[in-house]
XYZ file of N, CA and C in Angstrom:
360
model
N 111.404 26.313 -96.869
C 111.378 27.442 -95.714
C 109.885 27.290 -94.955
N 110.110 26.634 -93.698
C 108.890 26.733 -92.931
C 108.078 27.899 -92.916
N 108.601 28.997 -92.830
C 108.025 30.246 -92.563
C 107.733 31.004 -93.850
N 108.192 30.477 -94.893
C 107.883 31.216 -96.362
C 106.583 31.401 -96.648
N 106.227 32.329 -97.675
C 105.088 32.783 -98.109
C 104.193 32.012 -98.942
N 103.178 31.170 -98.353
C 102.647 30.162 -98.935
C 101.702 30.537 -100.441
N 101.837 31.733 -100.656
C 101.171 32.217 -101.943
C 102.140 32.646 -102.975
N 103.211 33.282 -102.301
C 104.171 33.679 -103.389
C 105.448 32.550 -103.627
N 105.554 31.469 -102.652
C 106.576 30.437 -102.905
C 105.642 29.029 -103.354
N 106.492 28.133 -103.396
C 106.203 26.807 -104.006
C 105.913 26.034 -102.785
N 104.319 25.909 -102.342
C 104.221 24.982 -101.230
C 104.803 23.455 -101.386
N 105.617 22.936 -100.398
C 105.925 21.791 -100.367
C 104.971 20.794 -99.567
N 104.612 19.826 -100.319
C 103.780 18.745 -99.628
C 104.526 17.641 -98.789
N 104.144 17.270 -97.662
C 104.575 15.970 -97.210
C 104.767 14.804 -97.724
N 105.898 14.116 -98.014
C 106.015 12.915 -98.667
C 104.877 11.853 -98.011
N 104.672 12.033 -96.666
C 103.556 11.133 -96.088
C 102.275 11.830 -95.891
N 101.766 12.421 -96.919
C 100.326 12.639 -96.842
C 99.857 12.470 -98.398
N 98.657 11.927 -98.403
C 97.987 11.450 -99.548
C 96.519 11.846 -99.667
N 96.139 12.710 -100.702
C 95.150 12.849 -100.909
C 93.988 11.907 -101.664
N 92.937 11.559 -101.186
C 91.982 10.313 -101.603
C 90.477 10.819 -101.710
N 89.780 10.319 -102.716
C 88.412 10.704 -102.728
C 87.876 9.415 -102.731
N 86.602 9.261 -101.964
C 85.775 8.024 -102.012
C 84.305 8.442 -102.257
N 83.630 7.607 -102.673
C 82.021 7.663 -102.891
C 81.212 7.830 -101.411
N 81.938 6.968 -100.567
C 81.256 6.882 -99.366
C 82.192 7.656 -98.257
N 81.837 8.068 -97.217
C 82.368 8.843 -96.137
C 83.140 7.478 -95.172
N 84.331 6.968 -95.788
C 84.866 5.800 -95.272
C 85.409 5.968 -93.847
N 85.815 7.196 -93.392
C 86.199 7.677 -92.329
C 85.438 7.618 -90.999
N 83.954 7.407 -91.507
C 83.079 7.503 -90.662
C 82.309 5.931 -90.324
N 82.443 5.307 -91.491
C 81.913 3.832 -91.290
C 82.532 3.072 -90.196
N 81.414 2.228 -89.973
C 81.639 1.350 -88.834
C 80.628 0.288 -88.566
N 80.275 -0.434 -87.383
C 79.328 -1.416 -87.313
C 77.979 -0.656 -87.196
N 78.043 0.521 -86.531
C 76.860 1.519 -86.484
C 76.642 2.491 -87.326
N 77.394 2.374 -88.439
C 77.302 3.411 -89.363
C 77.544 2.821 -90.923
N 76.764 2.455 -91.807
C 76.992 1.700 -92.830
C 75.873 2.127 -93.869
N 76.223 3.144 -94.534
C 75.120 3.822 -95.398
C 74.822 2.750 -96.719
N 73.639 2.695 -97.131
C 73.297 1.933 -98.023
C 73.528 2.570 -99.704
N 73.277 3.803 -99.620
C 73.570 4.750 -100.908
C 74.568 5.762 -100.688
N 75.233 5.998 -101.737
C 76.305 7.229 -101.367
C 75.697 8.457 -101.469
N 76.291 9.296 -100.538
C 75.815 10.872 -100.734
C 76.101 11.451 -101.834
N 75.484 12.696 -102.053
C 75.369 13.349 -103.312
C 76.819 13.540 -103.623
N 77.824 13.983 -102.559
C 79.181 14.514 -102.477
C 80.046 13.375 -102.354
N 81.271 13.330 -102.996
C 82.176 12.275 -102.558
C 82.816 13.146 -101.535
N 83.336 12.077 -100.749
C 84.237 12.546 -99.552
C 85.687 12.796 -99.871
N 86.184 13.730 -99.563
C 87.688 14.227 -99.841
C 88.341 14.088 -98.621
N 89.520 13.340 -98.464
C 90.153 13.079 -97.386
C 91.938 13.299 -97.722
N 92.720 13.738 -96.596
C 93.958 13.634 -96.493
C 94.483 12.681 -95.534
N 95.119 11.252 -96.117
C 95.644 10.586 -95.048
C 97.041 11.243 -94.719
N 97.446 11.263 -93.675
C 98.893 11.755 -93.166
C 99.472 11.303 -92.167
N 100.530 11.144 -91.930
C 101.280 10.934 -90.709
C 101.680 12.394 -89.851
N 101.382 12.519 -88.582
C 101.704 13.864 -88.013
C 103.133 13.489 -87.477
N 103.343 14.601 -86.615
C 104.770 14.620 -86.082
C 105.285 13.696 -85.343
N 104.150 12.977 -84.708
C 104.333 11.683 -83.643
C 104.181 10.427 -84.498
N 104.341 10.408 -85.859
C 104.230 9.485 -86.764
C 102.927 8.557 -86.648
N 101.990 9.149 -86.247
C 100.579 8.685 -86.056
C 99.945 9.128 -87.226
N 98.880 7.914 -87.907
C 98.171 8.355 -89.128
C 97.090 8.692 -88.668
N 96.766 9.769 -89.450
C 95.539 10.754 -89.296
C 94.779 11.095 -90.558
N 93.448 11.418 -90.355
C 92.823 11.531 -91.568
C 92.200 13.205 -91.348
N 92.080 13.820 -92.425
C 91.716 15.253 -92.516
C 90.519 15.306 -93.493
N 89.425 15.562 -93.205
C 88.264 15.674 -94.327
C 88.439 17.021 -94.839
N 88.532 16.997 -96.125
C 88.829 18.367 -96.909
C 87.724 18.617 -97.959
N 87.371 19.733 -98.609
C 86.536 20.130 -99.389
C 87.121 19.762 -100.833
N 86.062 19.994 -101.763
C 86.511 19.695 -103.182
C 87.807 20.392 -103.631
N 87.691 21.939 -103.268
C 88.453 23.046 -103.854
C 89.854 22.707 -103.316
N 89.883 22.340 -101.668
C 91.265 22.067 -101.274
C 91.699 20.597 -101.853
N 91.287 19.891 -101.928
C 91.616 18.502 -102.877
C 92.144 18.910 -104.302
N 91.520 19.766 -104.916
C 91.923 20.132 -106.180
C 93.262 20.774 -106.089
N 93.542 21.820 -104.995
C 94.707 22.537 -104.479
C 95.862 21.741 -104.455
N 95.683 20.566 -103.721
C 96.535 19.557 -103.240
C 97.059 18.944 -104.648
N 95.994 18.658 -105.348
C 96.420 17.680 -106.477
C 97.299 18.736 -107.418
N 96.883 19.859 -107.529
C 97.776 21.128 -108.461
C 99.047 20.929 -108.027
N 99.269 21.031 -106.721
C 100.851 21.239 -106.258
C 101.477 19.796 -106.250
N 100.799 18.721 -106.055
C 101.598 17.440 -106.457
C 101.679 17.412 -107.974
N 100.853 17.753 -108.787
C 101.304 17.579 -110.142
C 102.388 18.504 -110.511
N 102.564 19.627 -110.358
C 103.434 20.657 -110.533
C 104.060 21.328 -109.194
N 105.235 20.864 -108.889
C 105.965 21.112 -107.864
C 106.390 22.948 -107.677
N 106.522 23.106 -109.208
C 107.068 24.372 -109.217
C 105.987 25.495 -109.146
N 104.745 25.164 -109.272
C 103.736 26.340 -109.072
C 103.630 26.973 -107.903
N 103.390 28.160 -107.778
C 102.968 28.961 -106.505
C 101.918 28.561 -106.057
N 101.667 29.244 -104.777
C 100.288 28.831 -104.436
C 99.306 29.744 -105.103
N 99.564 31.176 -105.175
C 98.778 32.090 -105.685
C 98.585 31.628 -107.193
N 99.261 30.948 -108.132
C 99.208 30.558 -109.293
C 98.059 29.106 -109.366
N 98.265 28.490 -108.544
C 97.427 27.279 -108.154
C 96.279 27.788 -108.025
N 95.895 28.667 -107.051
C 94.606 29.514 -106.470
C 93.884 30.010 -107.549
N 94.651 30.796 -108.434
C 94.064 31.386 -109.608
C 93.768 30.206 -110.712
N 94.259 29.342 -110.748
C 93.902 28.420 -111.713
C 92.502 27.767 -111.319
N 92.394 27.499 -110.177
C 91.239 26.778 -109.380
C 90.121 27.985 -109.646
N 90.280 28.953 -109.487
C 89.289 30.273 -109.524
C 88.728 30.392 -111.182
N 89.565 29.994 -111.924
C 89.353 30.014 -113.395
C 88.603 28.671 -113.658
N 89.012 27.733 -113.397
C 88.349 26.418 -113.454
C 86.892 26.589 -112.883
N 86.931 27.411 -111.750
C 85.451 27.226 -111.190
C 84.530 28.362 -111.811
N 85.416 29.424 -112.800
C 84.485 30.420 -113.076
C 83.860 31.101 -112.021
N 84.987 31.467 -110.866
C 84.247 31.900 -110.078
C 84.172 33.535 -110.293
N 83.169 34.162 -109.784
C 82.589 35.576 -110.187
C 83.915 36.528 -109.241
N 84.280 36.054 -108.269
C 85.064 36.785 -107.155
C 86.446 36.149 -107.074
N 87.488 35.842 -107.741
C 88.580 34.958 -107.614
C 89.326 35.505 -106.406
N 89.152 36.672 -106.024
C 89.796 37.110 -104.610
C 89.485 36.204 -103.530
N 88.027 35.840 -103.543
C 87.629 35.043 -102.378
C 88.330 33.441 -102.492
N 88.437 33.118 -103.695
C 89.305 31.825 -103.892
C 90.635 31.762 -103.294
N 91.224 32.956 -103.737
C 92.527 33.260 -102.923
C 92.811 33.255 -101.540
N 91.498 34.013 -101.143
C 91.525 34.208 -99.477
C 91.379 33.002 -98.940
N 90.415 32.146 -99.489
C 89.931 30.856 -98.631
C 91.088 29.803 -98.948
N 91.827 29.900 -100.205
C 92.959 28.894 -100.375
C 94.292 29.277 -99.523
N 94.434 30.359 -99.088
C 95.526 30.759 -98.079
C 95.082 30.318 -96.653
N 93.907 30.295 -96.578
C 93.406 29.854 -95.199
C 93.608 28.299 -95.300
N 93.299 27.696 -96.309
C 93.324 26.187 -96.562
C 94.819 25.793 -96.392
N 95.619 26.367 -96.962
C 97.081 26.210 -97.112
C 97.784 26.253 -95.526
N 97.333 27.494 -95.048
C 97.757 27.602 -93.444
C 97.248 26.265 -92.609
N 96.039 25.855 -92.912
C 95.753 24.901 -91.794
C 96.332 23.366 -92.446
N 96.561 23.318 -93.714
C 97.330 21.943 -94.036
C 98.757 22.095 -93.475
N 99.508 23.343 -93.360
C 100.507 23.577 -92.739
C 100.781 23.116 -91.153
N 99.473 23.737 -90.426
C 99.298 23.360 -89.112
C 99.442 21.868 -88.885
N 98.791 21.047 -89.947
C 98.680 19.720 -89.633
C 100.049 18.918 -90.193
N 100.781 19.593 -90.686
C 102.197 19.050 -91.231
C 102.121 18.463 -92.774
N 100.831 18.635 -93.599
C 100.612 18.147 -94.802
C 101.441 19.177 -95.657
N 101.479 20.547 -95.407
C 102.484 21.305 -96.216
C 103.555 21.716 -95.291
N 104.630 21.224 -95.517
C 105.831 21.600 -94.850
C 106.368 22.982 -94.807
N 106.141 23.547 -95.839
C 106.491 24.859 -95.914
C 106.649 25.413 -97.457
N 107.584 26.088 -97.880
C 107.620 26.648 -99.453
C 108.957 26.294 -99.864
N 109.312 26.067 -100.912
C 110.657 26.112 -101.711
C 110.367 27.559 -102.577
N 111.609 27.996 -102.566
C 111.794 29.315 -103.283
C 112.237 29.010 -104.827
């Protein structure tokens, strides 16, 4: 269901989207930008094909990367359960903020076609 509830349903990821993690910001590197040392934080990307079948890159944060990984590992998990698990893993003092931010991330991923909708 492309219009289903991303928290109550099981978010379905596009089969042409891949979450990746790199030590360097590979999507920014080129002849004018070749860092000598890696930054403190890894770079998290989703490589995907858009609706025009063009390859795109979306930089994401570590929490969104974890969310995508959880959804890939367990297609039966609801968006809410995945986000609650992340809040527990983070020992976040206000889990409702993780839920709120996670819903926003799921909605953004859906706009890009990385999340296709939900399965019930």
